[in-house]
Every structure is written in C-alpha cells, then in structure tokens.
JSON list of C-alpha atoms in Angstrom, two decimals:
[
{"chain": "Y", "resi": 1, "resn": "MET", "atom": "CA", "xyz": [-19.74, 2.89, -23.68]},
{"chain": "Y", "resi": 2, "resn": "GLU", "atom": "CA", "xyz": [-15.61, 3.62, -23.67]},
{"chain": "Y", "resi": 3, "resn": "GLU", "atom": "CA", "xyz": [-17.09, 7.35, -24.40]},
{"chain": "Y", "resi": 4, "resn": "ASN", "atom": "CA", "xyz": [-18.65, 8.00, -21.33]},
{"chain": "Y", "resi": 5, "resn": "LYS", "atom": "CA", "xyz": [-16.46, 6.23, -19.76]},
{"chain": "Y", "resi": 6, "resn": "LEU", "atom": "CA", "xyz": [-14.03, 8.91, -21.07]},
{"chain": "Y", "resi": 7, "resn": "ARG", "atom": "CA", "xyz": [-16.44, 11.55, -19.99]},
{"chain": "Y", "resi": 8, "resn": "GLU", "atom": "CA", "xyz": [-16.60, 10.32, -16.39]},
{"chain": "Y", "resi": 9, "resn": "ASP", "atom": "CA", "xyz": [-12.58, 9.52, -15.97]},
{"chain": "Y", "resi": 10, "resn": "THR", "atom": "CA", "xyz": [-12.06, 13.55, -17.48]},
{"chain": "Y", "resi": 11, "resn": "LEU", "atom": "CA", "xyz": [-14.60, 14.78, -15.25]},
{"chain": "Y", "resi": 12, "resn": "ILE", "atom": "CA", "xyz": [-12.84, 13.14, -12.36]},
{"chain": "Y", "resi": 13, "resn": "LYS", "atom": "CA", "xyz": [-9.87, 14.47, -13.75]},
{"chain": "Y", "resi": 14, "resn": "ASN", "atom": "CA", "xyz": [-11.00, 17.79, -13.69]},
{"chain": "Y", "resi": 15, "resn": "VAL", "atom": "CA", "xyz": [-12.34, 17.59, -10.10]},
{"chain": "Y", "resi": 16, "resn": "GLU", "atom": "CA", "xyz": [-9.53, 15.71, -8.70]},
{"chain": "Y", "resi": 17, "resn": "ASN", "atom": "CA", "xyz": [-7.13, 18.88, -10.66]},
{"chain": "Y", "resi": 18, "resn": "GLY", "atom": "CA", "xyz": [-9.24, 21.79, -9.01]},
{"chain": "Y", "resi": 19, "resn": "THR", "atom": "CA", "xyz": [-9.43, 20.26, -5.72]},
{"chain": "Y", "resi": 20, "resn": "VAL", "atom": "CA", "xyz": [-5.66, 20.24, -5.77]},
{"chain": "Y", "resi": 21, "resn": "LYS", "atom": "CA", "xyz": [-5.29, 23.61, -6.82]},
{"chain": "Y", "resi": 22, "resn": "ARG", "atom": "CA", "xyz": [-7.68, 24.67, -4.26]},
{"chain": "Y", "resi": 23, "resn": "ILE", "atom": "CA", "xyz": [-5.86, 22.92, -1.52]},
{"chain": "Y", "resi": 24, "resn": "PHE", "atom": "CA", "xyz": [-2.36, 24.76, -2.76]},
{"chain": "Y", "resi": 25, "resn": "GLN", "atom": "CA", "xyz": [-3.36, 27.96, -3.88]},
{"chain": "Y", "resi": 26, "resn": "ASP", "atom": "CA", "xyz": [-1.33, 30.16, -1.36]},
{"chain": "Y", "resi": 27, "resn": "ARG", "atom": "CA", "xyz": [1.93, 28.48, -2.45]},
{"chain": "Y", "resi": 28, "resn": "LYS", "atom": "CA", "xyz": [4.85, 27.24, -4.36]},
{"chain": "Y", "resi": 29, "resn": "ARG", "atom": "CA", "xyz": [6.13, 24.03, -4.32]},
{"chain": "Y", "resi": 30, "resn": "THR", "atom": "CA", "xyz": [9.29, 23.22, -5.51]},
{"chain": "Y", "resi": 31, "resn": "ASN", "atom": "CA", "xyz": [10.38, 20.06, -3.97]},
{"chain": "Y", "resi": 32, "resn": "ILE", "atom": "CA", "xyz": [11.48, 16.55, -5.07]},
{"chain": "Y", "resi": 33, "resn": "LEU", "atom": "CA", "xyz": [8.38, 14.73, -3.43]},
{"chain": "Y", "resi": 34, "resn": "ARG", "atom": "CA", "xyz": [5.81, 17.46, -4.02]},
{"chain": "Y", "resi": 35, "resn": "SER", "atom": "CA", "xyz": [3.73, 15.33, -6.72]},
{"chain": "Y", "resi": 36, "resn": "ALA", "atom": "CA", "xyz": [3.65, 12.53, -4.25]},
{"chain": "Y", "resi": 37, "resn": "GLU", "atom": "CA", "xyz": [3.00, 14.34, -1.43]},
{"chain": "Y", "resi": 38, "resn": "GLN", "atom": "CA", "xyz": [0.35, 16.86, -3.13]},
{"chain": "Y", "resi": 39, "resn": "ALA", "atom": "CA", "xyz": [-1.14, 13.78, -4.03]},
{"chain": "Y", "resi": 40, "resn": "THR", "atom": "CA", "xyz": [-1.19, 12.01, -0.36]},
{"chain": "Y", "resi": 41, "resn": "ILE", "atom": "CA", "xyz": [-2.87, 15.29, 1.15]},
{"chain": "Y", "resi": 42, "resn": "SER", "atom": "CA", "xyz": [-5.11, 15.98, -1.60]},
{"chain": "Y", "resi": 43, "resn": "PHE", "atom": "CA", "xyz": [-6.12, 12.31, -0.47]},
{"chain": "Y", "resi": 44, "resn": "LEU", "atom": "CA", "xyz": [-6.23, 12.45, 3.44]},
{"chain": "Y", "resi": 45, "resn": "VAL", "atom": "CA", "xyz": [-7.79, 16.11, 3.56]},
{"chain": "Y", "resi": 46, "resn": "LYS", "atom": "CA", "xyz": [-11.03, 14.66, 2.02]},
{"chain": "Y", "resi": 47, "resn": "ARG", "atom": "CA", "xyz": [-10.74, 11.87, 5.02]},
{"chain": "Y", "resi": 48, "resn": "VAL", "atom": "CA", "xyz": [-10.24, 14.08, 8.28]},
{"chain": "Y", "resi": 49, "resn": "PRO", "atom": "CA", "xyz": [-13.29, 13.81, 10.34]},
{"chain": "Y", "resi": 50, "resn": "ALA", "atom": "CA", "xyz": [-15.40, 17.39, 10.08]},
{"chain": "Y", "resi": 51, "resn": "PHE", "atom": "CA", "xyz": [-14.79, 17.96, 14.44]},
{"chain": "Y", "resi": 52, "resn": "ILE", "atom": "CA", "xyz": [-10.84, 18.00, 13.58]},
{"chain": "Y", "resi": 53, "resn": "THR", "atom": "CA", "xyz": [-9.94, 21.65, 12.84]},
{"chain": "Y", "resi": 54, "resn": "SER", "atom": "CA", "xyz": [-6.23, 23.40, 11.53]},
{"chain": "Y", "resi": 55, "resn": "ASP", "atom": "CA", "xyz": [-5.31, 24.24, 15.22]},
{"chain": "Y", "resi": 56, "resn": "MET", "atom": "CA", "xyz": [-5.84, 20.54, 16.58]},
{"chain": "Y", "resi": 57, "resn": "LEU", "atom": "CA", "xyz": [-3.58, 19.72, 13.72]},
{"chain": "Y", "resi": 58, "resn": "THR", "atom": "CA", "xyz": [-1.11, 22.02, 14.04]},
{"chain": "Y", "resi": 59, "resn": "PHE", "atom": "CA", "xyz": [-0.95, 21.18, 17.72]},
{"chain": "Y", "resi": 60, "resn": "LEU", "atom": "CA", "xyz": [-0.31, 17.40, 16.89]},
{"chain": "Y", "resi": 61, "resn": "GLY", "atom": "CA", "xyz": [2.35, 18.50, 14.33]},
{"chain": "Y", "resi": 62, "resn": "THR", "atom": "CA", "xyz": [3.89, 19.96, 17.26]},
{"chain": "Y", "resi": 63, "resn": "VAL", "atom": "CA", "xyz": [3.55, 17.18, 19.40]},
{"chain": "Y", "resi": 64, "resn": "GLY", "atom": "CA", "xyz": [4.80, 15.07, 16.64]},
{"chain": "Y", "resi": 65, "resn": "SER", "atom": "CA", "xyz": [7.83, 16.94, 17.20]},
{"chain": "Y", "resi": 66, "resn": "GLY", "atom": "CA", "xyz": [7.75, 16.80, 21.17]},
{"chain": "Y", "resi": 67, "resn": "ILE", "atom": "CA", "xyz": [7.93, 12.69, 20.41]},
{"chain": "Y", "resi": 68, "resn": "VAL", "atom": "CA", "xyz": [11.17, 12.97, 18.43]},
{"chain": "Y", "resi": 69, "resn": "LEU", "atom": "CA", "xyz": [12.65, 14.82, 21.38]},
{"chain": "Y", "resi": 70, "resn": "LEU", "atom": "CA", "xyz": [11.54, 12.34, 24.04]},
{"chain": "Y", "resi": 71, "resn": "ALA", "atom": "CA", "xyz": [12.87, 9.95, 21.62]},
{"chain": "Y", "resi": 72, "resn": "PHE", "atom": "CA", "xyz": [16.28, 11.19, 21.73]},
{"chain": "Y", "resi": 73, "resn": "ILE", "atom": "CA", "xyz": [16.13, 11.65, 25.89]},
{"chain": "Y", "resi": 74, "resn": "LEU", "atom": "CA", "xyz": [15.27, 8.01, 26.01]},
{"chain": "Y", "resi": 75, "resn": "ALA", "atom": "CA", "xyz": [17.88, 6.42, 23.36]},
{"chain": "Y", "resi": 76, "resn": "THR", "atom": "CA", "xyz": [20.73, 8.32, 25.87]},
{"chain": "Y", "resi": 77, "resn": "TYR", "atom": "CA", "xyz": [19.24, 6.62, 29.36]},
{"chain": "Y", "resi": 78, "resn": "TYR", "atom": "CA", "xyz": [17.43, 3.60, 28.27]},
{"chain": "Y", "resi": 79, "resn": "GLY", "atom": "CA", "xyz": [19.27, 2.46, 24.99]},
{"chain": "Y", "resi": 80, "resn": "LYS", "atom": "CA", "xyz": [19.14, 3.32, 21.40]},
{"chain": "Y", "resi": 81, "resn": "GLN", "atom": "CA", "xyz": [16.51, 1.21, 19.74]},
{"chain": "Y", "resi": 82, "resn": "TYR", "atom": "CA", "xyz": [14.03, 4.34, 21.65]},
{"chain": "Y", "resi": 83, "resn": "LEU", "atom": "CA", "xyz": [15.23, 6.36, 18.68]},
{"chain": "Y", "resi": 84, "resn": "LEU", "atom": "CA", "xyz": [12.42, 4.65, 16.24]},
{"chain": "Y", "resi": 85, "resn": "LEU", "atom": "CA", "xyz": [10.46, 6.21, 18.14]},
{"chain": "Y", "resi": 86, "resn": "GLY", "atom": "CA", "xyz": [11.64, 9.46, 16.84]},
{"chain": "Y", "resi": 87, "resn": "VAL", "atom": "CA", "xyz": [10.71, 8.12, 13.18]},
{"chain": "Y", "resi": 88, "resn": "VAL", "atom": "CA", "xyz": [6.87, 7.94, 14.32]},
{"chain": "Y", "resi": 89, "resn": "GLY", "atom": "CA", "xyz": [7.36, 11.30, 16.30]},
{"chain": "Y", "resi": 90, "resn": "LEU", "atom": "CA", "xyz": [8.26, 12.51, 12.35]},
{"chain": "Y", "resi": 91, "resn": "ALA", "atom": "CA", "xyz": [5.86, 11.29, 10.57]},
{"chain": "Y", "resi": 92, "resn": "ILE", "atom": "CA", "xyz": [3.05, 12.38, 12.91]},
{"chain": "Y", "resi": 93, "resn": "ASN", "atom": "CA", "xyz": [4.71, 15.95, 12.78]},
{"chain": "Y", "resi": 94, "resn": "TRP", "atom": "CA", "xyz": [4.94, 15.87, 9.12]},
{"chain": "Y", "resi": 95, "resn": "PHE", "atom": "CA", "xyz": [0.89, 14.76, 9.29]},
{"chain": "Y", "resi": 96, "resn": "GLY", "atom": "CA", "xyz": [-0.18, 17.61, 11.11]},
{"chain": "Y", "resi": 97, "resn": "ASP", "atom": "CA", "xyz": [2.22, 20.43, 9.62]},
{"chain": "Y", "resi": 98, "resn": "SER", "atom": "CA", "xyz": [0.89, 19.35, 6.02]},
{"chain": "Y", "resi": 99, "resn": "LEU", "atom": "CA", "xyz": [-2.64, 19.02, 6.50]},
{"chain": "Y", "resi": 100, "resn": "ASP", "atom": "CA", "xyz": [-3.30, 21.63, 8.97]},
{"chain": "Y", "resi": 101, "resn": "GLY", "atom": "CA", "xyz": [-3.71, 24.86, 6.60]},
{"chain": "Y", "resi": 102, "resn": "ARG", "atom": "CA", "xyz": [-4.39, 22.09, 3.17]},
{"chain": "Y", "resi": 103, "resn": "ILE", "atom": "CA", "xyz": [-7.70, 21.16, 4.89]},
{"chain": "Y", "resi": 104, "resn": "ALA", "atom": "CA", "xyz": [-8.50, 24.83, 6.30]},
{"chain": "Y", "resi": 105, "resn": "TYR", "atom": "CA", "xyz": [-8.63, 25.79, 2.11]},
{"chain": "Y", "resi": 106, "resn": "TYR", "atom": "CA", "xyz": [-10.13, 22.35, 1.48]},
{"chain": "Y", "resi": 107, "resn": "ARG", "atom": "CA", "xyz": [-12.57, 23.62, 3.27]},
{"chain": "Y", "resi": 108, "resn": "ASN", "atom": "CA", "xyz": [-13.06, 26.73, 2.34]},
{"chain": "Y", "resi": 109, "resn": "ILE", "atom": "CA", "xyz": [-12.18, 28.23, 5.93]},
{"chain": "Y", "resi": 110, "resn": "PRO", "atom": "CA", "xyz": [-8.49, 29.49, 5.36]},
{"chain": "Y", "resi": 111, "resn": "ARG", "atom": "CA", "xyz": [-7.38, 32.06, 7.97]},
{"chain": "Y", "resi": 112, "resn": "LYS", "atom": "CA", "xyz": [-4.34, 33.35, 6.20]},
{"chain": "Y", "resi": 113, "resn": "TRP", "atom": "CA", "xyz": [-2.20, 35.43, 8.03]},
{"chain": "Y", "resi": 114, "resn": "TYR", "atom": "CA", "xyz": [-3.13, 33.90, 11.09]},
{"chain": "Y", "resi": 115, "resn": "GLY", "atom": "CA", "xyz": [-2.54, 29.99, 9.99]},
{"chain": "Y", "resi": 116, "resn": "PHE", "atom": "CA", "xyz": [0.75, 31.82, 8.18]},
{"chain": "Y", "resi": 117, "resn": "SER", "atom": "CA", "xyz": [1.73, 33.03, 11.46]},
{"chain": "Y", "resi": 118, "resn": "LEU", "atom": "CA", "xyz": [0.91, 30.05, 13.72]},
{"chain": "Y", "resi": 119, "resn": "ASP", "atom": "CA", "xyz": [2.63, 27.98, 11.29]},
{"chain": "Y", "resi": 120, "resn": "ILE", "atom": "CA", "xyz": [6.05, 29.76, 11.52]},
{"chain": "Y", "resi": 121, "resn": "ILE", "atom": "CA", "xyz": [5.92, 29.68, 15.34]},
{"chain": "Y", "resi": 122, "resn": "MET", "atom": "CA", "xyz": [5.03, 26.14, 15.37]},
{"chain": "Y", "resi": 123, "resn": "ASP", "atom": "CA", "xyz": [7.43, 25.04, 12.98]},
{"chain": "Y", "resi": 124, "resn": "TRP", "atom": "CA", "xyz": [10.16, 27.03, 15.02]},
{"chain": "Y", "resi": 125, "resn": "VAL", "atom": "CA", "xyz": [9.38, 25.54, 18.04]},
{"chain": "Y", "resi": 126, "resn": "SER", "atom": "CA", "xyz": [9.82, 22.10, 16.15]},
{"chain": "Y", "resi": 127, "resn": "THR", "atom": "CA", "xyz": [12.58, 22.69, 15.03]},
{"chain": "Y", "resi": 128, "resn": "VAL", "atom": "CA", "xyz": [14.15, 23.63, 18.70]},
{"chain": "Y", "resi": 129, "resn": "MET", "atom": "CA", "xyz": [12.74, 20.33, 20.34]},
{"chain": "Y", "resi": 130, "resn": "ILE", "atom": "CA", "xyz": [14.24, 18.53, 17.62]},
{"chain": "Y", "resi": 131, "resn": "GLY", "atom": "CA", "xyz": [17.29, 20.24, 18.52]},
{"chain": "Y", "resi": 132, "resn": "VAL", "atom": "CA", "xyz": [17.51, 19.83, 21.96]},
{"chain": "Y", "resi": 133, "resn": "GLY", "atom": "CA", "xyz": [16.66, 16.58, 21.90]},
{"chain": "Y", "resi": 134, "resn": "TYR", "atom": "CA", "xyz": [20.10, 16.13, 19.71]},
{"chain": "Y", "resi": 135, "resn": "MET", "atom": "CA", "xyz": [21.81, 17.98, 22.14]},
{"chain": "Y", "resi": 136, "resn": "VAL", "atom": "CA", "xyz": [21.02, 15.37, 24.75]},
{"chain": "Y", "resi": 137, "resn": "TYR", "atom": "CA", "xyz": [21.79, 12.42, 22.50]},
{"chain": "Y", "resi": 138, "resn": "ALA", "atom": "CA", "xyz": [25.35, 13.49, 21.12]},
{"chain": "Y", "resi": 139, "resn": "ARG", "atom": "CA", "xyz": [28.20, 13.29, 22.67]},
{"chain": "Y", "resi": 140, "resn": "ASN", "atom": "CA", "xyz": [30.92, 15.96, 23.48]},
{"chain": "Y", "resi": 141, "resn": "GLU", "atom": "CA", "xyz": [31.78, 18.72, 20.93]},
{"chain": "Y", "resi": 142, "resn": "TYR", "atom": "CA", "xyz": [29.00, 16.94, 18.80]},
{"chain": "Y", "resi": 143, "resn": "GLU", "atom": "CA", "xyz": [26.56, 18.85, 20.55]},
{"chain": "Y", "resi": 144, "resn": "LEU", "atom": "CA", "xyz": [27.63, 21.85, 18.48]},
{"chain": "Y", "resi": 145, "resn": "ILE", "atom": "CA", "xyz": [26.00, 20.15, 15.92]},
{"chain": "Y", "resi": 146, "resn": "ALA", "atom": "CA", "xyz": [22.60, 20.42, 17.36]},
{"chain": "Y", "resi": 147, "resn": "PHE", "atom": "CA", "xyz": [22.97, 24.66, 18.19]},
{"chain": "Y", "resi": 148, "resn": "ALA", "atom": "CA", "xyz": [24.05, 24.37, 14.23]},
{"chain": "Y", "resi": 149, "resn": "PHE", "atom": "CA", "xyz": [21.11, 22.55, 12.89]},
{"chain": "Y", "resi": 150, "resn": "VAL", "atom": "CA", "xyz": [18.55, 24.72, 14.50]},
{"chain": "Y", "resi": 151, "resn": "VAL", "atom": "CA", "xyz": [20.78, 27.78, 13.72]},
{"chain": "Y", "resi": 152, "resn": "LEU", "atom": "CA", "xyz": [20.54, 26.54, 9.68]},
{"chain": "Y", "resi": 153, "resn": "TYR", "atom": "CA", "xyz": [17.25, 25.82, 9.72]},
{"chain": "Y", "resi": 154, "resn": "GLY", "atom": "CA", "xyz": [16.20, 29.11, 11.46]},
{"chain": "Y", "resi": 155, "resn": "TRP", "atom": "CA", "xyz": [18.48, 30.48, 8.67]},
{"chain": "Y", "resi": 156, "resn": "ALA", "atom": "CA", "xyz": [16.31, 28.96, 6.15]},
{"chain": "Y", "resi": 157, "resn": "MET", "atom": "CA", "xyz": [12.73, 29.29, 7.97]},
{"chain": "Y", "resi": 158, "resn": "ILE", "atom": "CA", "xyz": [13.79, 33.59, 7.47]},
{"chain": "Y", "resi": 159, "resn": "ILE", "atom": "CA", "xyz": [14.75, 33.26, 4.11]},
{"chain": "Y", "resi": 160, "resn": "SER", "atom": "CA", "xyz": [11.62, 31.93, 2.81]},
{"chain": "Y", "resi": 161, "resn": "GLN", "atom": "CA", "xyz": [9.45, 34.58, 4.91]},
{"chain": "Y", "resi": 162, "resn": "LEU", "atom": "CA", "xyz": [11.84, 37.61, 3.22]},
{"chain": "Y", "resi": 163, "resn": "ARG", "atom": "CA", "xyz": [11.44, 35.64, -0.40]},
{"chain": "Y", "resi": 164, "resn": "TYR", "atom": "CA", "xyz": [7.85, 35.89, 0.48]},
{"chain": "Y", "resi": 165, "resn": "LYS", "atom": "CA", "xyz": [7.78, 39.76, 1.68]},
{"chain": "Y", "resi": 166, "resn": "ILE", "atom": "CA", "xyz": [9.74, 40.90, -1.91]},
{"chain": "Y", "resi": 167, "resn": "THR", "atom": "CA", "xyz": [7.94, 38.06, -3.99]},
{"chain": "Y", "resi": 168, "resn": "ASP", "atom": "CA", "xyz": [4.19, 37.64, -2.75]},
{"chain": "Y", "resi": 169, "resn": "ILE", "atom": "CA", "xyz": [4.68, 33.92, -3.39]},
{"chain": "Y", "resi": 170, "resn": "TYR", "atom": "CA", "xyz": [5.41, 31.58, -0.27]},
{"chain": "Y", "resi": 171, "resn": "SER", "atom": "CA", "xyz": [7.64, 28.74, -1.09]},
{"chain": "Y", "resi": 172, "resn": "ILE", "atom": "CA", "xyz": [9.02, 26.79, 1.83]},
{"chain": "Y", "resi": 173, "resn": "ASP", "atom": "CA", "xyz": [11.63, 24.85, -0.29]},
{"chain": "Y", "resi": 174, "resn": "SER", "atom": "CA", "xyz": [15.09, 25.53, -1.01]},
{"chain": "Y", "resi": 175, "resn": "GLY", "atom": "CA", "xyz": [14.95, 24.07, -4.55]},
{"chain": "Y", "resi": 176, "resn": "LEU", "atom": "CA", "xyz": [14.47, 20.20, -4.91]},
{"chain": "Y", "resi": 177, "resn": "ALA", "atom": "CA", "xyz": [14.82, 19.99, -0.87]},
{"chain": "Y", "resi": 178, "resn": "GLY", "atom": "CA", "xyz": [11.75, 21.16, 1.18]},
{"chain": "Y", "resi": 179, "resn": "PRO", "atom": "CA", "xyz": [10.33, 20.19, 4.87]},
{"chain": "Y", "resi": 180, "resn": "THR", "atom": "CA", "xyz": [9.43, 17.28, 3.94]},
{"chain": "Y", "resi": 181, "resn": "GLU", "atom": "CA", "xyz": [13.36, 15.51, 2.15]},
{"chain": "Y", "resi": 182, "resn": "ILE", "atom": "CA", "xyz": [14.47, 16.82, 5.75]},
{"chain": "Y", "resi": 183, "resn": "ARG", "atom": "CA", "xyz": [12.27, 14.76, 7.72]},
{"chain": "Y", "resi": 184, "resn": "ILE", "atom": "CA", "xyz": [12.81, 11.73, 5.51]},
{"chain": "Y", "resi": 185, "resn": "ILE", "atom": "CA", "xyz": [16.77, 12.50, 5.96]},
{"chain": "Y", "resi": 186, "resn": "LEU", "atom": "CA", "xyz": [15.91, 12.44, 9.52]},
{"chain": "Y", "resi": 187, "resn": "ALA", "atom": "CA", "xyz": [14.46, 9.62, 9.84]},
{"chain": "Y", "resi": 188, "resn": "ILE", "atom": "CA", "xyz": [16.96, 7.88, 7.82]},
{"chain": "Y", "resi": 189, "resn": "MET", "atom": "CA", "xyz": [19.48, 8.84, 10.52]},
{"chain": "Y", "resi": 190, "resn": "LEU", "atom": "CA", "xyz": [17.52, 7.82, 13.07]},
{"chain": "Y", "resi": 191, "resn": "ILE", "atom": "CA", "xyz": [17.15, 4.27, 11.78]},
{"chain": "Y", "resi": 192, "resn": "LEU", "atom": "CA", "xyz": [20.69, 4.26, 10.64]},
{"chain": "Y", "resi": 193, "resn": "GLU", "atom": "CA", "xyz": [21.46, 4.98, 14.66]},
{"chain": "Y", "resi": 194, "resn": "ALA", "atom": "CA", "xyz": [19.40, 3.21, 16.31]},
{"chain": "Y", "resi": 195, "resn": "SER", "atom": "CA", "xyz": [20.68, 0.02, 14.28]},
{"chain": "Y", "resi": 196, "resn": "PHE", "atom": "CA", "xyz": [24.94, 0.73, 14.13]},
{"chain": "Y", "resi": 197, "resn": "GLY", "atom": "CA", "xyz": [25.27, 3.54, 16.34]},
{"chain": "Y", "resi": 198, "resn": "HIS", "atom": "CA", "xyz": [27.84, 6.23, 16.37]},
{"chain": "Y", "resi": 199, "resn": "ILE", "atom": "CA", "xyz": [26.41, 7.36, 12.90]},
{"chain": "Y", "resi": 200, "resn": "ILE", "atom": "CA", "xyz": [24.12, 9.76, 13.05]},
{"chain": "Y", "resi": 201, "resn": "GLU", "atom": "CA", "xyz": [27.13, 12.65, 14.21]},
{"chain": "Y", "resi": 202, "resn": "TYR", "atom": "CA", "xyz": [28.58, 12.18, 11.13]},
{"chain": "Y", "resi": 203, "resn": "PHE", "atom": "CA", "xyz": [25.19, 12.09, 9.13]},
{"chain": "Y", "resi": 204, "resn": "ALA", "atom": "CA", "xyz": [24.36, 15.69, 10.84]},
{"chain": "Y", "resi": 205, "resn": "CYS", "atom": "CA", "xyz": [27.24, 16.83, 9.83]},
{"chain": "Y", "resi": 206, "resn": "VAL", "atom": "CA", "xyz": [26.81, 16.40, 6.22]},
{"chain": "Y", "resi": 207, "resn": "LEU", "atom": "CA", "xyz": [23.06, 17.63, 7.55]},
{"chain": "Y", "resi": 208, "resn": "CYS", "atom": "CA", "xyz": [24.46, 21.16, 8.12]},
{"chain": "Y", "resi": 209, "resn": "THR", "atom": "CA", "xyz": [26.88, 21.26, 5.56]},
{"chain": "Y", "resi": 210, "resn": "ILE", "atom": "CA", "xyz": [24.21, 20.81, 2.75]},
{"chain": "Y", "resi": 211, "resn": "LEU", "atom": "CA", "xyz": [22.15, 23.47, 4.69]},
{"chain": "Y", "resi": 212, "resn": "VAL", "atom": "CA", "xyz": [24.93, 25.75, 4.53]},
{"chain": "Y", "resi": 213, "resn": "VAL", "atom": "CA", "xyz": [25.68, 25.66, 0.80]},
{"chain": "Y", "resi": 214, "resn": "ILE", "atom": "CA", "xyz": [21.78, 25.59, -0.02]},
{"chain": "Y", "resi": 215, "resn": "ASN", "atom": "CA", "xyz": [21.06, 28.86, 2.71]},
{"chain": "Y", "resi": 216, "resn": "PHE", "atom": "CA", "xyz": [24.04, 30.73, 0.65]},
{"chain": "Y", "resi": 217, "resn": "MET", "atom": "CA", "xyz": [22.94, 30.04, -2.54]},
{"chain": "Y", "resi": 218, "resn": "ASP", "atom": "CA", "xyz": [19.30, 30.77, -1.05]},
{"chain": "Y", "resi": 219, "resn": "THR", "atom": "CA", "xyz": [20.64, 34.18, -0.08]},
{"chain": "Y", "resi": 220, "resn": "ARG", "atom": "CA", "xyz": [22.22, 35.06, -3.24]},
{"chain": "Y", "resi": 221, "resn": "LYS", "atom": "CA", "xyz": [19.05, 34.29, -4.96]},
{"chain": "Y", "resi": 222, "resn": "LEU", "atom": "CA", "xyz": [17.15, 36.35, -2.73]},
{"chain": "Y", "resi": 223, "resn": "LEU", "atom": "CA", "xyz": [19.57, 39.69, -2.80]},
{"chain": "Y", "resi": 224, "resn": "LYS", "atom": "CA", "xyz": [19.05, 39.67, -6.54]},
{"chain": "Y", "resi": 225, "resn": "LEU", "atom": "CA", "xyz": [14.92, 39.36, -6.16]},
{"chain": "Y", "resi": 226, "resn": "GLY", "atom": "CA", "xyz": [15.49, 42.52, -3.71]},
{"chain": "Y", "resi": 227, "resn": "ASP", "atom": "CA", "xyz": [17.32, 43.94, -5.89]},
{"chain": "Y", "resi": 228, "resn": "ILE", "atom": "CA", "xyz": [15.41, 43.45, -8.93]},
{"chain": "Y", "resi": 229, "resn": "ARG", "atom": "CA", "xyz": [11.86, 43.94, -7.07]},
{"chain": "Y", "resi": 230, "resn": "ASP", "atom": "CA", "xyz": [14.11, 47.74, -5.92]},
{"chain": "Y", "resi": 231, "resn": "ASN", "atom": "CA", "xyz": [14.72, 49.12, -9.26]},
{"chain": "Y", "resi": 232, "resn": "ALA", "atom": "CA", "xyz": [10.81, 48.11, -10.35]},
{"chain": "Y", "resi": 233, "resn": "GLU", "atom": "CA", "xyz": [9.87, 50.40, -7.71]},
{"chain": "Y", "resi": 234, "resn": "ARG", "atom": "CA", "xyz": [12.19, 52.83, -8.38]},
{"chain": "Y", "resi": 235, "resn": "GLU", "atom": "CA", "xyz": [11.19, 52.95, -11.99]},
{"chain": "Y", "resi": 236, "resn": "GLU", "atom": "CA", "xyz": [7.60, 52.84, -10.91]},
{"chain": "Y", "resi": 237, "resn": "LYS", "atom": "CA", "xyz": [8.26, 56.38, -8.91]},
{"chain": "Y", "resi": 238, "resn": "LEU", "atom": "CA", "xyz": [9.76, 57.80, -12.24]},
{"chain": "Y", "resi": 239, "resn": "ALA", "atom": "CA", "xyz": [7.12, 56.55, -14.00]},
{"chain": "Y", "resi": 240, "resn": "LYS", "atom": "CA", "xyz": [4.89, 58.20, -11.72]},
{"chain": "Y", "resi": 241, "resn": "ASN", "atom": "CA", "xyz": [7.09, 61.21, -11.61]},
{"chain": "Y", "resi": 242, "resn": "ASN", "atom": "CA", "xyz": [7.14, 62.17, -14.74]},
{"chain": "Y", "resi": 243, "resn": "THR", "atom": "CA", "xyz": [3.40, 61.61, -15.66]},
{"chain": "Y", "resi": 244, "resn": "PRO", "atom": "CA", "xyz": [1.54, 65.13, -16.36]}
]
C-alpha cells in the first residue's frame, strides 16, 4: 500500500517536473521568486481555457499596463486612492505577460521568434505607458524620474537581448531581480503612496538608483561574455585555417 502510494507520488512528481521543463525550456531564470513563480505558472497554464490564445494573453498583459496608466491619471485628478487600481493592473500585466509564451510551450505550439519579437515590443509599450502615467502624476522635477525609469528599464531590456545574442541563452532577469520583483516593488510603492502620500518620489529615486547599479554590473558582465565569445570564435577560425 505504501509502496504504491510512493510510486504514484514519484510518477506525479516526474510528470510535473517534465511539465515545468517543457514550459520553461526556452529561458533561464535566476530571480529570487523563480520557484514560486514557476510553480504558480505551471498551475495556471493547465487551467486556462483552450479558446484563450497566447496573443490574447499578450494583449491582456498590455491592458494591465494601461490600467496602471489610468490609475495614475485618476489619482492625479480625483484622489490618491485610485492608485490601488494600479496594483490590479500590475497583477493583470503579470498574468498576461507571464502566461502568454508559457502556455504556447505547454500546448506544444510555440512560435519562438514570433513570440519573442511580440513580447519584447509589448514589454516596451507597457514600460512606456507606466512611465507616462507616473510622469502625469509626479510633481515638478520628479517627472524626470519617470523618464529615467523608462530609459533604465529600456537599458535592461537591451542588455537581455544582447546577452541572448552572445550566449544563445535567454534570460529576462538581472541576477536575483526580474520583472516579477519589479512589479512587486511598484505595487508596494502604489499602496504606500495611496495610504500616506508623497512617498512614491523617494521610492522611485531608490528604484532608479538600483537599476543604474544593476545595469552597470550587467553591462560589465555582458562585455566580458562578448570578449569570451570573440576569443572563442578567433580560436575556432585559426583552428580551421590550420587544418590541412
């Protein structure tokens, strides 16, 4: 009886591990919440109705960013409590953005380069919308923080694409921090701002400072990877030329 239960549990675990590997086969995750996030995504993709496509989820994620933009606008003219709507928007953005590609791999119908291209474009659109929303909400010189956030996040996106080009391994994370961690930080900022007011400017400054540090570190690592690949290709070329 116990042996059968053990075999059943082992079989279920192997199936689940195989599902996780299939869903996340195209990317490497290093973010601190990766285990919990992957488990959640694996649970959700099995329950998304069949008529919902990857493109629909991508669109839904972008709608979530639009809700964050709307939350900033409503908070500017009607009251800070509307910033809490932005938390809902960030959750919707995570759902759509995290499941769009994963569900394609789960259903064994991935479109690697189409999905990759669409995802990058929509991520940039989402970043700009959130930045514009904060620019509308921010006071005076703090509008520059919104511009800085968009630029710095764009820099991080460029680094991830170049890393993919050099290593052929796609990673959307910068060490322990990834898009999910950024969303959580933004959600906390919105909640505190709605509760106390005039706090978001300082949080935004800290977030931008952290992004500057991370981007400089990642850029340095990227250049080292580029140098390693250059040397490897040079040695490979020399080896071919010396082959009789």
